[in-house]
Coordinates of C-alpha atoms in Angstrom, one line a residue:
Chain A
M20 CA 89.4 30.9 -65.5
P21 CA 87.8 32.9 -68.2
N22 CA 84.9 33.8 -65.9
D23 CA 86.8 34.9 -63.3
Y24 CA 88.7 37.8 -65.6
D25 CA 85.9 40.6 -65.4
S26 CA 85.9 40.0 -61.6
K27 CA 89.6 40.1 -61.3
V28 CA 89.9 43.5 -63.5
S29 CA 87.0 45.1 -61.3
L30 CA 88.7 44.0 -58.2
H31 CA 92.0 45.4 -59.2
L32 CA 90.5 48.7 -60.2
D33 CA 88.5 48.7 -57.1
I34 CA 91.5 48.4 -54.9
N35 CA 93.2 51.0 -56.6
H36 CA 90.5 53.3 -56.4
G37 CA 90.0 53.4 -60.2
L38 CA 86.8 51.6 -60.9
D39 CA 84.4 54.9 -59.8
R40 CA 86.4 56.7 -62.7
V41 CA 86.6 54.0 -65.1
T42 CA 82.6 53.3 -65.0
E43 CA 82.1 56.9 -65.3
L44 CA 84.3 57.1 -68.4
V45 CA 82.3 54.4 -69.9
Q46 CA 78.9 56.0 -69.4
T47 CA 80.1 59.2 -70.7
R48 CA 81.4 57.7 -74.0
L49 CA 78.3 55.8 -74.3
I50 CA 76.0 58.5 -74.0
E51 CA 78.0 60.8 -76.0
S52 CA 77.8 58.2 -79.0
G53 CA 74.1 58.1 -78.7
W54 CA 74.1 54.5 -77.9
R55 CA 72.0 55.2 -74.9
D56 CA 69.2 56.5 -76.8
Q57 CA 69.3 53.6 -79.4
V58 CA 68.8 51.3 -76.8
K59 CA 65.8 53.3 -75.2
L60 CA 64.3 53.0 -78.8
A61 CA 64.8 49.5 -79.1
C62 CA 63.2 49.1 -75.6
R63 CA 60.2 51.1 -76.5
K64 CA 59.8 49.5 -79.8
A65 CA 59.9 46.0 -78.1
I66 CA 57.2 47.1 -75.8
L67 CA 54.8 48.8 -78.3
E68 CA 55.1 45.5 -80.4
N69 CA 53.1 43.8 -77.8
G70 CA 51.5 47.1 -76.4
D71 CA 47.9 45.9 -77.6
K72 CA 48.1 42.6 -75.8
H73 CA 50.1 43.1 -72.6
I74 CA 53.2 44.6 -71.7
P75 CA 56.3 42.5 -71.7
T76 CA 58.0 41.5 -68.6
V77 CA 61.4 42.5 -67.5
D78 CA 62.9 39.2 -68.1
E79 CA 61.3 39.2 -71.5
L80 CA 62.8 42.6 -72.2
I81 CA 66.2 41.7 -71.1
A82 CA 66.5 38.6 -73.2
Q83 CA 65.5 40.6 -76.3
I84 CA 67.2 43.8 -75.8
T85 CA 70.8 43.0 -74.1
P86 CA 72.1 41.0 -77.4
K87 CA 71.0 44.2 -79.4
A88 CA 72.5 46.5 -76.9
R89 CA 75.8 44.9 -77.3
S90 CA 75.9 45.0 -80.9
M91 CA 74.9 48.5 -80.8
V92 CA 78.1 49.7 -79.1
P93 CA 80.1 51.9 -82.1
D94 CA 83.3 49.9 -82.8
A95 CA 85.3 53.0 -82.5
V96 CA 83.9 53.7 -79.2
K97 CA 84.4 50.0 -78.2
R98 CA 88.0 50.0 -79.4
E99 CA 89.0 53.2 -77.6
L100 CA 87.7 52.1 -74.3
L101 CA 89.4 48.8 -74.3
H102 CA 92.7 50.5 -75.2
E103 CA 92.2 53.0 -72.3
L104 CA 91.4 50.1 -69.7
E105 CA 94.1 48.4 -70.6
L106 CA 96.6 51.4 -70.6
I107 CA 95.2 52.1 -66.8
L108 CA 95.9 48.4 -65.7
T109 CA 99.4 48.8 -67.1
N110 CA 99.7 52.0 -65.3
I111 CA 98.7 50.7 -62.2
D112 CA 101.1 47.7 -62.4
K113 CA 104.0 49.6 -63.4
S114 CA 103.5 52.6 -60.6
G115 CA 103.1 49.9 -57.6
Y116 CA 100.0 48.3 -56.1
S117 CA 97.6 50.0 -54.1
K118 CA 100.0 53.1 -52.7
S119 CA 97.2 54.6 -50.5
F120 CA 97.4 51.5 -48.1
Chain B
M28 CA 94.9 48.4 -36.7
S29 CA 96.9 45.8 -34.8
K30 CA 100.5 45.0 -35.4
R31 CA 99.7 41.3 -36.8
Q32 CA 97.2 42.7 -39.5
K33 CA 99.9 44.6 -41.2
P34 CA 102.0 42.0 -42.3
E35 CA 98.8 40.2 -43.4
H36 CA 98.0 42.8 -45.5
K37 CA 101.1 43.2 -46.8
Q38 CA 100.8 39.5 -47.9
L39 CA 97.5 39.9 -49.3
F40 CA 98.6 43.1 -51.4
G41 CA 101.6 41.4 -52.7
S42 CA 99.9 38.5 -54.0
L43 CA 97.1 40.5 -55.7
A44 CA 100.1 42.7 -57.1
K45 CA 101.6 39.4 -58.6
D46 CA 98.2 38.4 -60.0
L47 CA 97.7 41.7 -61.8
H48 CA 101.0 41.8 -63.0
E49 CA 100.4 38.4 -64.6
L50 CA 97.5 39.4 -66.2
V51 CA 98.8 42.7 -67.8
S52 CA 101.7 40.6 -68.9
N53 CA 99.5 38.2 -70.8
K54 CA 98.4 40.4 -73.5
Q55 CA 95.6 38.0 -75.0
A56 CA 94.3 37.5 -71.3
L57 CA 94.2 41.2 -70.5
R58 CA 92.2 41.7 -73.7
M59 CA 89.7 38.8 -72.8
S60 CA 89.5 40.3 -69.0
V61 CA 88.9 44.2 -70.3
E62 CA 86.5 42.9 -72.9
N63 CA 84.4 40.8 -70.3
F64 CA 84.6 43.8 -68.1
L65 CA 83.3 46.2 -70.5
N66 CA 80.4 44.1 -71.7
S67 CA 79.5 43.7 -68.0
L68 CA 79.4 47.3 -67.5
I69 CA 77.1 47.7 -70.8
D70 CA 74.8 45.1 -69.6
E71 CA 74.5 47.0 -66.3
M72 CA 73.6 50.2 -68.2
T73 CA 71.4 48.0 -70.6
L74 CA 69.4 46.9 -67.5
G75 CA 69.0 50.2 -66.0
I76 CA 67.2 51.4 -69.3
I77 CA 65.2 48.5 -69.1
F78 CA 63.9 49.0 -65.7
D79 CA 63.3 52.5 -65.8
L80 CA 61.5 52.3 -69.4
H81 CA 59.4 49.2 -67.9
R82 CA 58.4 50.9 -64.7
K83 CA 57.2 53.8 -66.9
Y84 CA 54.9 52.0 -69.0
K85 CA 53.6 49.8 -66.1
T86 CA 52.8 52.7 -64.3
N87 CA 50.9 54.5 -67.4
A88 CA 53.2 57.5 -67.4
Y89 CA 53.5 57.2 -71.0
D90 CA 50.7 57.0 -73.6
L91 CA 51.8 54.1 -75.7
E92 CA 51.0 55.6 -78.9
V93 CA 53.2 58.6 -78.4
D94 CA 55.6 59.1 -81.3
D95 CA 59.3 59.0 -80.2
S96 CA 60.0 62.2 -81.5
C97 CA 57.4 64.0 -79.4
D98 CA 58.9 62.6 -75.9
D99 CA 60.9 65.8 -75.1
D100 CA 57.6 67.9 -75.6
D101 CA 54.8 66.2 -74.5
S102 CA 53.6 62.6 -73.9
G103 CA 50.1 61.8 -74.0
D104 CA 48.6 62.1 -70.7
M105 CA 51.4 64.0 -69.0
D106 CA 51.2 67.8 -68.1
A107 CA 53.8 70.1 -67.8
F108 CA 54.9 68.5 -64.6
S109 CA 55.1 65.0 -65.9
Q110 CA 52.2 63.8 -63.8
P111 CA 49.7 61.5 -65.0
N112 CA 46.3 63.1 -65.8
L113 CA 44.1 64.0 -62.9
K114 CA 40.7 63.1 -64.5
K115 CA 41.6 59.3 -64.4
I116 CA 42.2 59.5 -60.7
Q117 CA 38.5 59.8 -59.4
D118 CA 38.2 56.9 -57.5
C119 CA 36.6 58.2 -54.3
N120 CA 32.9 58.2 -53.7
C121 CA 31.5 59.9 -51.0
P122 CA 29.5 57.6 -48.8
N123 CA 27.3 60.7 -47.8
C124 CA 26.2 62.4 -50.9
G125 CA 27.5 59.5 -53.6
R126 CA 29.9 61.8 -55.5
A127 CA 33.0 61.0 -57.1
M128 CA 35.7 63.1 -56.8
A129 CA 39.7 63.0 -56.3
T130 CA 41.4 61.5 -53.6
I131 CA 43.3 64.8 -53.2
R132 CA 39.7 66.9 -52.3
F133 CA 38.1 63.9 -50.5
S134 CA 38.9 65.0 -47.2
S135 CA 37.8 68.4 -47.5
H136 CA 34.7 67.5 -49.0
L137 CA 33.9 65.1 -46.1
E138 CA 34.3 68.0 -43.8
T139 CA 31.8 70.1 -45.2
C140 CA 29.6 67.0 -46.2
M141 CA 29.5 65.4 -42.8
G142 CA 30.1 68.9 -40.9
M143 CA 33.1 67.7 -38.9
G144 CA 35.4 70.4 -40.1
G145 CA 34.4 73.1 -37.5
R146 CA 32.1 76.1 -37.5
N147 CA 32.7 77.7 -41.2
S148 CA 33.1 74.4 -43.2
R149 CA 29.2 73.1 -42.3
S150 CA 26.9 72.9 -45.1
R151 CA 23.3 73.1 -44.7
N152 CA 22.5 69.5 -44.5
A153 CA 25.3 68.9 -42.0
S154 CA 24.0 71.7 -39.8
R155 CA 20.4 70.0 -40.1
R156 CA 21.5 66.9 -39.0
A157 CA 23.6 68.0 -35.9
A158 CA 20.5 70.2 -34.9
S159 CA 18.3 67.3 -35.4
N160 CA 20.5 65.0 -33.0
S161 CA 21.0 67.6 -30.5
N162 CA 17.4 68.4 -30.2
D163 CA 16.8 64.7 -29.5
R164 CA 19.4 65.0 -26.7
D165 CA 18.4 68.4 -25.2
S166 CA 14.7 67.1 -24.8
S167 CA 16.0 64.4 -22.3
Y168 CA 18.5 66.6 -20.4
S169 CA 16.2 69.7 -20.7
G170 CA 18.6 71.9 -22.3
I171 CA 22.1 70.7 -21.2
P172 CA 24.7 70.7 -24.1
S173 CA 25.4 67.0 -25.2
D174 CA 28.9 65.7 -25.6
D175 CA 28.8 66.0 -29.2
D176 CA 28.1 69.7 -29.1
D177 CA 30.8 70.4 -26.5
D178 CA 33.1 68.2 -28.8
A179 CA 32.1 70.6 -31.7
D180 CA 31.9 73.6 -30.0
W181 CA 34.8 73.2 -27.8
N182 CA 36.8 76.2 -28.8
S183 CA 33.5 78.2 -29.0
G184 CA 32.9 77.0 -25.3
D185 CA 36.3 78.3 -24.1
R186 CA 36.0 81.5 -25.9
R187 CA 32.5 82.0 -24.2
K188 CA 34.4 81.3 -20.8
K189 CA 36.7 83.8 -21.4
K190 CA 34.5 86.3 -22.4
K191 CA 32.4 85.7 -19.4
E192 CA 35.1 85.9 -17.0
K193 CA 36.4 89.2 -18.7
N194 CA 32.9 90.6 -18.1
G195 CA 32.3 89.0 -14.7
G196 CA 29.0 90.7 -14.5
K197 CA 25.5 89.4 -13.6
K198 CA 24.6 88.8 -17.1
N199 CA 22.2 86.1 -17.7
R200 CA 22.6 85.7 -21.2
G201 CA 19.3 84.4 -21.9
T202 CA 19.9 80.8 -22.5
P203 CA 17.0 78.4 -22.1
K204 CA 19.7 75.8 -20.6
K205 CA 19.0 77.1 -17.1
I206 CA 16.3 74.9 -16.3
F207 CA 17.2 72.2 -13.5
E208 CA 15.1 70.0 -11.4
P209 CA 15.2 71.5 -7.6
D210 CA 13.7 68.3 -6.1
L211 CA 16.7 66.4 -7.3
V212 CA 19.5 68.8 -6.4
E213 CA 20.8 68.3 -2.9
P214 CA 21.5 71.7 -1.0
V215 CA 24.4 73.0 -2.0
N216 CA 25.7 76.4 -1.1
I217 CA 26.2 78.4 -4.0
D218 CA 26.7 82.3 -3.9
V219 CA 23.6 83.5 -6.2
E220 CA 25.3 86.6 -7.2
G221 CA 24.6 86.0 -10.9
D222 CA 28.4 85.0 -12.2
D223 CA 28.1 83.2 -15.2
D224 CA 30.5 80.8 -14.2
E225 CA 27.9 79.4 -12.0
L226 CA 26.1 78.2 -15.1
T227 CA 29.0 75.9 -15.9
N228 CA 29.1 74.7 -12.5
L229 CA 25.2 73.9 -12.2
R230 CA 25.7 72.2 -15.4
D231 CA 28.5 69.7 -14.0
I232 CA 26.3 69.3 -11.2
L233 CA 23.4 67.9 -12.9
H234 CA 25.6 65.9 -15.2
L235 CA 26.9 64.4 -11.9
Q236 CA 23.4 64.0 -10.7
D237 CA 22.2 62.0 -13.8
H238 CA 25.4 59.9 -13.6
S239 CA 25.3 59.3 -10.0
N240 CA 21.5 57.7 -10.6
S241 CA 22.4 55.3 -13.0
T242 CA 26.4 54.6 -11.9
S243 CA 28.2 53.8 -8.9
P244 CA 29.5 56.4 -6.3
T245 CA 33.1 55.9 -7.7
D246 CA 32.2 57.6 -11.1
S247 CA 30.7 60.3 -8.8
A248 CA 34.1 60.7 -6.7
S249 CA 36.2 60.7 -9.8
S250 CA 33.7 63.4 -11.5
S251 CA 33.8 65.3 -8.4
G252 CA 37.8 65.3 -8.8
S253 CA 36.9 66.7 -11.9
I254 CA 35.1 69.3 -10.5
K255 CA 37.9 70.1 -8.2
K256 CA 40.2 70.6 -11.0
K257 CA 37.7 73.2 -12.8
D258 CA 37.1 74.7 -9.5
K259 CA 40.8 75.4 -8.7
S260 CA 41.4 76.8 -12.4
K261 CA 38.8 79.3 -11.6
S262 CA 39.6 80.1 -8.2
K263 CA 42.8 81.3 -9.5
K264 CA 40.6 84.1 -11.3
S265 CA 37.9 84.5 -8.5
G266 CA 38.1 83.8 -5.1
K267 CA 34.5 82.6 -4.8
R268 CA 34.9 79.1 -5.7
D269 CA 36.5 78.0 -2.2
R270 CA 33.3 78.3 -0.5
T271 CA 31.5 75.9 -3.0
S272 CA 33.9 73.3 -3.6
P273 CA 34.1 71.8 -0.5
S274 CA 30.4 71.7 0.0
L275 CA 30.1 70.0 -3.6
N276 CA 32.0 67.3 -2.6
I277 CA 30.6 66.8 0.7
S278 CA 27.0 66.7 -0.5
L279 CA 27.7 64.2 -3.4
E280 CA 29.6 62.0 -1.4

Protein backbone atom coordinates (compact mmCIF):
# COMPACT_ATOMS: atom_id res chain seq x y z
CA MET A 1 0.00 0.00 0.00
CA PRO A 2 2.63 2.64 0.84
CA ASN A 3 4.17 2.07 -2.56
CA ASP A 4 0.94 3.04 -4.27
CA TYR A 5 0.53 6.40 -2.53
CA ASP A 6 2.57 8.51 -4.88
CA SER A 7 1.02 6.89 -7.94
CA LYS A 8 -2.46 7.52 -6.52
CA VAL A 9 -1.69 11.16 -5.93
CA SER A 10 -0.32 11.60 -9.43
CA LEU A 11 -3.34 9.74 -10.82
CA HIS A 12 -5.85 11.96 -9.03
CA LEU A 13 -3.97 15.08 -10.00
CA ASP A 14 -3.71 14.01 -13.62
CA ILE A 15 -7.42 13.28 -13.96
CA ASN A 16 -8.28 16.65 -12.52
CA HIS A 17 -5.83 18.51 -14.76
CA GLY A 18 -3.60 19.47 -11.89
CA LEU A 19 -0.46 17.46 -12.54
CA ASP A 20 1.19 19.94 -14.91
CA ARG A 21 0.54 22.86 -12.58
CA VAL A 22 1.92 20.96 -9.61
CA THR A 23 5.12 19.88 -11.36
CA GLU A 24 5.69 23.41 -12.63
CA LEU A 25 5.15 24.77 -9.14
CA VAL A 26 7.65 22.34 -7.59
CA GLN A 27 10.26 23.06 -10.27
CA THR A 28 10.05 26.83 -9.95
CA ARG A 29 10.27 26.67 -6.16
CA LEU A 30 13.32 24.41 -6.25
CA ILE A 31 15.09 26.57 -8.84
CA GLU A 32 14.34 29.77 -6.92
CA SER A 33 15.71 28.28 -3.73
CA GLY A 34 19.01 27.41 -5.47
CA TRP A 35 18.61 23.68 -5.04
CA ARG A 36 19.21 22.98 -8.71
CA ASP A 37 22.55 24.79 -8.78
CA GLN A 38 23.67 22.97 -5.68
CA VAL A 39 22.87 19.63 -7.26
CA LYS A 40 24.79 20.64 -10.39
CA LEU A 41 27.79 21.54 -8.27
CA ALA A 42 27.61 18.22 -6.46
CA CYS A 43 27.46 16.42 -9.81
CA ARG A 44 30.52 18.20 -11.15
CA LYS A 45 32.49 17.50 -8.01
CA ALA A 46 31.58 13.85 -8.20
CA ILE A 47 32.76 13.74 -11.82
CA LEU A 48 35.96 15.72 -11.18
CA GLU A 49 37.01 13.48 -8.33
CA ASN A 50 37.45 10.66 -10.82
CA GLY A 51 38.16 12.96 -13.74
CA ASP A 52 41.78 11.86 -14.19
CA LYS A 53 40.95 8.20 -14.20
CA HIS A 54 37.63 8.01 -15.96
CA ILE A 55 34.26 9.70 -16.07
CA PRO A 56 31.84 7.86 -13.78
CA THR A 57 28.86 6.15 -15.32
CA VAL A 58 25.31 7.42 -15.03
CA ASP A 59 24.39 4.67 -12.57
CA GLU A 60 27.28 5.59 -10.31
CA LEU A 61 26.32 9.23 -10.39
CA ILE A 62 22.69 8.42 -9.62
CA ALA A 63 23.65 6.24 -6.69
CA GLN A 64 25.94 8.96 -5.36
CA ILE A 65 23.89 12.05 -5.92
CA THR A 66 20.19 11.26 -5.45
CA PRO A 67 20.42 10.85 -1.65
CA LYS A 68 22.44 14.08 -1.49
CA ALA A 69 19.90 15.86 -3.65
CA ARG A 70 17.02 14.85 -1.43
CA SER A 71 18.84 16.06 1.67
CA MET A 72 19.76 19.34 0.01
CA VAL A 73 16.14 20.44 -0.41
CA PRO A 74 15.57 23.28 2.09
CA ASP A 75 13.15 22.34 4.84
CA ALA A 76 11.09 25.46 4.40
CA VAL A 77 10.60 24.81 0.71
CA LYS A 78 9.72 21.21 1.39
CA ARG A 79 7.15 22.06 4.04
CA GLU A 80 5.59 24.70 1.86
CA LEU A 81 5.29 22.35 -1.08
CA LEU A 82 3.80 19.56 1.05
CA HIS A 83 1.25 21.94 2.45
CA GLU A 84 0.25 23.23 -0.94
CA LEU A 85 -0.15 19.73 -2.34
CA GLU A 86 -2.40 18.72 0.51
CA LEU A 87 -4.51 21.80 -0.03
CA ILE A 88 -4.89 21.05 -3.72
CA LEU A 89 -6.04 17.52 -3.05
CA THR A 90 -8.56 18.57 -0.44
CA ASN A 91 -9.92 21.22 -2.81
CA ILE A 92 -10.39 18.63 -5.53
CA ASP A 93 -12.24 16.42 -3.09
CA LYS A 94 -14.46 19.27 -1.92
CA SER A 95 -15.23 20.83 -5.29
CA GLY A 96 -16.09 17.56 -6.97
CA TYR A 97 -14.13 15.01 -8.85
CA SER A 98 -13.26 15.76 -12.47
CA LYS A 99 -15.88 18.28 -13.49
CA SER A 100 -14.75 18.46 -17.06
CA PHE A 101 -15.66 14.84 -17.82
CA MET B 1 -18.91 8.07 -27.16
CA SER B 2 -21.53 5.32 -26.95
CA LYS B 3 -24.26 5.35 -24.41
CA ARG B 4 -22.95 2.23 -22.73
CA GLN B 5 -19.64 3.87 -21.95
CA LYS B 6 -21.13 6.80 -20.10
CA PRO B 7 -22.47 4.80 -17.15
CA GLU B 8 -19.17 2.92 -17.04
CA HIS B 9 -17.33 6.21 -16.88
CA LYS B 10 -19.61 7.36 -14.12
CA GLN B 11 -18.93 4.27 -12.10
CA LEU B 12 -15.21 4.65 -12.63
CA PHE B 13 -15.19 8.26 -11.60
CA GLY B 14 -17.33 7.44 -8.63
CA SER B 15 -14.86 4.89 -7.37
CA LEU B 16 -11.95 7.26 -7.95
CA ALA B 17 -13.69 10.03 -6.03
CA LYS B 18 -14.28 7.68 -3.13
CA ASP B 19 -10.65 6.71 -3.15
CA LEU B 20 -9.55 10.33 -3.07
CA HIS B 21 -11.95 11.11 -0.28
CA GLU B 22 -10.58 8.27 1.77
CA LEU B 23 -7.06 9.44 1.13
CA VAL B 24 -7.77 13.03 2.08
CA SER B 25 -9.68 12.13 5.18
CA ASN B 26 -6.77 10.07 6.52
CA LYS B 27 -4.18 12.73 7.35
CA GLN B 28 -1.27 10.41 7.93
CA ALA B 29 -1.89 8.61 4.67
CA LEU B 30 -2.23 11.95 2.91
CA ARG B 31 1.10 13.19 4.27
CA MET B 32 2.88 10.01 3.35
CA SER B 33 1.48 9.99 -0.15
CA VAL B 34 2.21 13.65 -0.77
CA GLU B 35 5.75 13.26 0.57
CA ASN B 36 6.39 10.28 -1.68
CA PHE B 37 4.99 12.19 -4.61
CA LEU B 38 7.28 15.14 -3.91
CA ASN B 39 10.31 12.87 -3.54
CA SER B 40 9.58 11.29 -6.90
CA LEU B 41 9.42 14.74 -8.49
CA ILE B 42 12.75 15.68 -6.88
CA ASP B 43 14.31 12.44 -8.14
CA GLU B 44 13.12 13.17 -11.66
CA MET B 45 14.71 16.59 -11.60
CA THR B 46 17.93 15.13 -10.21
CA LEU B 47 18.06 12.54 -12.97
CA GLY B 48 17.62 15.25 -15.57
CA ILE B 49 20.54 17.21 -14.14
CA ILE B 50 22.76 14.11 -13.96
CA PHE B 51 21.99 13.05 -17.54
CA ASP B 52 22.65 16.53 -18.85
CA LEU B 53 25.98 16.97 -17.07
CA HIS B 54 27.15 13.44 -17.81
CA ARG B 55 26.49 13.91 -21.52
CA LYS B 56 28.34 17.19 -21.58
CA TYR B 57 31.38 15.76 -19.85
CA LYS B 58 31.36 12.70 -22.07
CA THR B 59 31.21 14.75 -25.25
CA ASN B 60 34.03 17.01 -24.01
CA ALA B 61 31.90 20.12 -24.12
CA TYR B 62 33.43 21.19 -20.84
CA ASP B 63 37.04 21.32 -19.82
CA LEU B 64 37.35 19.25 -16.68
CA GLU B 65 39.64 21.68 -14.88
CA VAL B 66 37.44 24.77 -15.22
CA ASP B 67 36.38 26.47 -12.01
CA ASP B 68 32.67 26.49 -11.30
CA SER B 69 32.66 30.27 -11.02
CA CYS B 70 33.77 30.65 -14.60
CA ASP B 71 31.07 28.52 -16.23
CA ASP B 72 28.87 31.42 -17.17
CA ASP B 73 31.64 33.31 -18.93
CA ASP B 74 33.73 30.69 -20.60
CA SER B 75 34.51 27.05 -20.26
CA GLY B 76 37.83 25.88 -21.57
CA ASP B 77 37.64 24.81 -25.14
CA MET B 78 34.27 26.34 -25.91
CA ASP B 79 34.04 29.45 -28.01
CA ALA B 80 31.40 32.15 -27.92
CA PHE B 81 28.87 29.88 -29.54
CA SER B 82 29.55 27.08 -27.06
CA GLN B 83 31.02 24.77 -29.67
CA PRO B 84 34.04 22.59 -29.09
CA ASN B 85 37.40 23.81 -30.31
CA LEU B 86 37.80 23.31 -34.04
CA LYS B 87 41.49 22.63 -33.87
CA LYS B 88 40.74 19.30 -32.34
CA ILE B 89 38.55 18.36 -35.27
CA GLN B 90 41.10 17.70 -37.98
CA ASP B 91 40.39 14.15 -38.72
CA CYS B 92 40.39 14.11 -42.51
CA ASN B 93 43.44 13.32 -44.57
CA CYS B 94 43.23 13.99 -48.27
CA PRO B 95 44.08 10.82 -50.23
CA ASN B 96 45.41 12.92 -53.06
CA CYS B 97 47.84 15.29 -51.41
CA GLY B 98 47.89 13.87 -47.88
CA ARG B 99 47.02 17.07 -46.05
CA ALA B 100 45.12 17.05 -42.79
CA MET B 101 42.15 19.36 -42.55
CA ALA B 102 38.79 19.87 -40.97
CA THR B 103 35.83 17.90 -42.20
CA ILE B 104 33.99 21.09 -43.04
CA ARG B 105 36.52 22.05 -45.68
CA PHE B 106 37.25 18.56 -46.90
CA SER B 107 34.71 18.53 -49.71
CA SER B 108 35.80 21.86 -51.16
CA HIS B 109 39.46 20.82 -50.90
CA LEU B 110 38.72 17.63 -52.84
CA GLU B 111 37.06 19.61 -55.58
CA THR B 112 40.14 21.69 -56.14
CA CYS B 113 42.64 18.95 -55.47
CA MET B 114 41.13 16.33 -57.76
CA GLY B 115 39.64 18.71 -60.31
CA MET B 116 36.06 17.55 -59.95
CA GLY B 117 34.36 20.80 -59.11
CA GLY B 118 34.06 22.58 -62.44
CA ARG B 119 35.91 25.19 -64.41
CA ASN B 120 37.16 27.60 -61.81
CA SER B 121 37.95 25.12 -59.12
CA ARG B 122 40.68 23.25 -60.96
CA SER B 123 44.16 23.43 -59.61
CA ARG B 124 47.22 23.21 -61.80
CA ASN B 125 48.01 19.67 -60.88
CA ALA B 126 44.47 18.54 -61.44
CA SER B 127 44.32 20.18 -64.84
CA ARG B 128 47.62 18.55 -65.81
CA ARG B 129 46.28 15.16 -64.86
CA ALA B 130 43.07 15.78 -66.77
CA ALA B 131 45.02 16.89 -69.81
CA SER B 132 47.28 13.85 -69.70
CA ASN B 133 44.25 11.59 -69.53
CA SER B 134 42.56 13.35 -72.38
CA ASN B 135 45.70 13.19 -74.53
CA ASP B 136 45.85 9.45 -74.12
CA ARG B 137 42.34 9.15 -75.34
CA ASP B 138 42.63 11.69 -78.13
CA SER B 139 45.40 9.71 -79.75
CA SER B 140 43.11 6.73 -80.21
CA TYR B 141 40.09 8.65 -81.43
CA SER B 142 42.03 11.26 -83.36
CA GLY B 143 40.59 14.30 -81.82
CA ILE B 144 37.18 13.22 -80.69
CA PRO B 145 36.39 14.42 -77.20
CA SER B 146 36.31 11.65 -74.64
CA ASP B 147 33.47 10.93 -72.30
CA ASP B 148 35.30 12.45 -69.37
CA ASP B 149 35.78 15.69 -71.19
CA ASP B 150 32.16 15.64 -72.22
CA ASP B 151 31.14 15.17 -68.63
CA ALA B 152 33.44 17.88 -67.41
CA ASP B 153 32.59 20.34 -70.14
CA TRP B 154 28.93 19.49 -70.36
CA ASN B 155 27.81 23.01 -69.59
CA SER B 156 30.47 24.51 -71.77
CA GLY B 157 29.43 22.21 -74.62
CA ASP B 158 25.84 23.35 -74.36
CA ARG B 159 26.96 26.94 -74.41
CA ARG B 160 29.05 26.33 -77.49
CA LYS B 161 26.10 24.75 -79.24
CA LYS B 162 23.93 27.68 -78.37
CA LYS B 163 26.54 30.11 -79.64
CA LYS B 164 26.93 28.14 -82.83
CA GLU B 165 23.23 28.09 -83.41
CA LYS B 166 23.02 31.77 -82.82
CA ASN B 167 25.79 32.47 -85.27
CA GLY B 168 24.54 29.99 -87.83
CA GLY B 169 27.46 30.81 -90.06
CA LYS B 170 30.09 28.90 -91.86
CA LYS B 171 32.73 29.44 -89.27
CA ASN B 172 35.02 26.56 -88.83
CA ARG B 173 36.53 27.29 -85.56
CA GLY B 174 39.87 25.84 -86.19
CA THR B 175 39.47 22.81 -84.03
CA PRO B 176 41.81 19.99 -84.88
CA LYS B 177 39.06 17.53 -84.13
CA LYS B 178 37.61 17.38 -87.64
CA ILE B 179 39.88 14.61 -88.79
CA PHE B 180 38.01 11.49 -89.70
CA GLU B 181 38.75 8.46 -91.82
CA PRO B 182 36.77 8.58 -95.05
CA ASP B 183 37.31 4.94 -95.89
CA LEU B 184 35.33 3.75 -92.94
CA VAL B 185 32.53 6.24 -93.38
CA GLU B 186 29.69 5.02 -95.51
CA PRO B 187 28.21 7.47 -97.98
CA VAL B 188 26.02 9.86 -96.15
CA ASN B 189 24.18 12.77 -97.63
CA ILE B 190 25.33 15.66 -95.56
CA ASP B 191 24.87 19.24 -96.57
CA VAL B 192 28.26 20.70 -96.90
CA GLU B 193 27.27 24.20 -96.15
CA GLY B 194 29.55 24.54 -93.21
CA ASP B 195 27.13 24.65 -90.33
CA ASP B 196 28.96 23.94 -87.15
CA ASP B 197 26.22 21.64 -86.05
CA GLU B 198 27.57 19.25 -88.62
CA LEU B 199 30.63 18.74 -86.48
CA THR B 200 28.65 17.30 -83.67
CA ASN B 201 26.74 15.17 -86.11
CA LEU B 202 29.97 13.84 -87.56
CA ARG B 203 31.28 13.14 -84.16
CA ASP B 204 28.22 11.12 -83.41
CA ILE B 205 28.67 9.20 -86.63
CA LEU B 206 32.25 8.43 -85.81
CA HIS B 207 31.27 7.34 -82.37
CA LEU B 208 28.79 5.03 -83.93
CA GLN B 209 31.37 3.69 -86.36
CA ASP B 210 33.68 2.74 -83.60
CA HIS B 211 30.90 1.24 -81.59
CA SER B 212 29.44 -0.67 -84.51
CA ASN B 213 32.79 -2.25 -85.30
CA SER B 214 33.06 -3.60 -81.83
CA THR B 215 29.47 -4.07 -80.72
CA SER B 216 26.23 -5.63 -81.98
CA PRO B 217 23.87 -3.84 -84.37
CA THR B 218 21.33 -3.41 -81.58
CA ASP B 219 23.63 -0.93 -79.98
CA SER B 220 23.87 0.98 -83.23
CA ALA B 221 20.09 1.02 -83.49
CA SER B 222 19.82 2.40 -80.00
CA SER B 223 22.48 4.96 -80.76
CA SER B 224 20.75 5.85 -84.00
CA GLY B 225 17.66 6.46 -81.91
CA SER B 226 19.70 8.84 -79.84
CA ILE B 227 20.80 10.58 -83.01
CA LYS B 228 17.17 10.85 -84.06
CA LYS B 229 16.39 12.66 -80.83
CA LYS B 230 19.26 15.04 -81.27
CA ASP B 231 18.31 15.65 -84.88
CA LYS B 232 14.74 16.33 -83.95
CA SER B 233 15.81 18.88 -81.41
CA LYS B 234 17.96 20.59 -84.00
CA SER B 235 15.33 20.39 -86.74
CA LYS B 236 13.17 22.70 -84.79
CA LYS B 237 15.88 25.29 -85.02
CA SER B 238 17.13 24.62 -88.57
CA GLY B 239 15.17 22.74 -91.17
CA LYS B 240 18.14 21.08 -92.77
CA ARG B 241 18.25 18.01 -90.71
CA ASP B 242 15.36 16.24 -92.32
CA ARG B 243 17.45 15.27 -95.27
CA THR B 244 20.21 13.87 -93.18
CA SER B 245 18.44 11.91 -90.51
CA PRO B 246 16.70 9.27 -92.62
CA SER B 247 19.79 8.67 -94.69
CA LEU B 248 21.83 8.22 -91.59
CA ASN B 249 19.45 5.63 -90.32
CA ILE B 250 19.44 3.71 -93.56
CA SER B 251 23.18 3.66 -93.95
CA LEU B 252 23.85 2.50 -90.44
CA GLU B 253 21.24 -0.17 -90.32
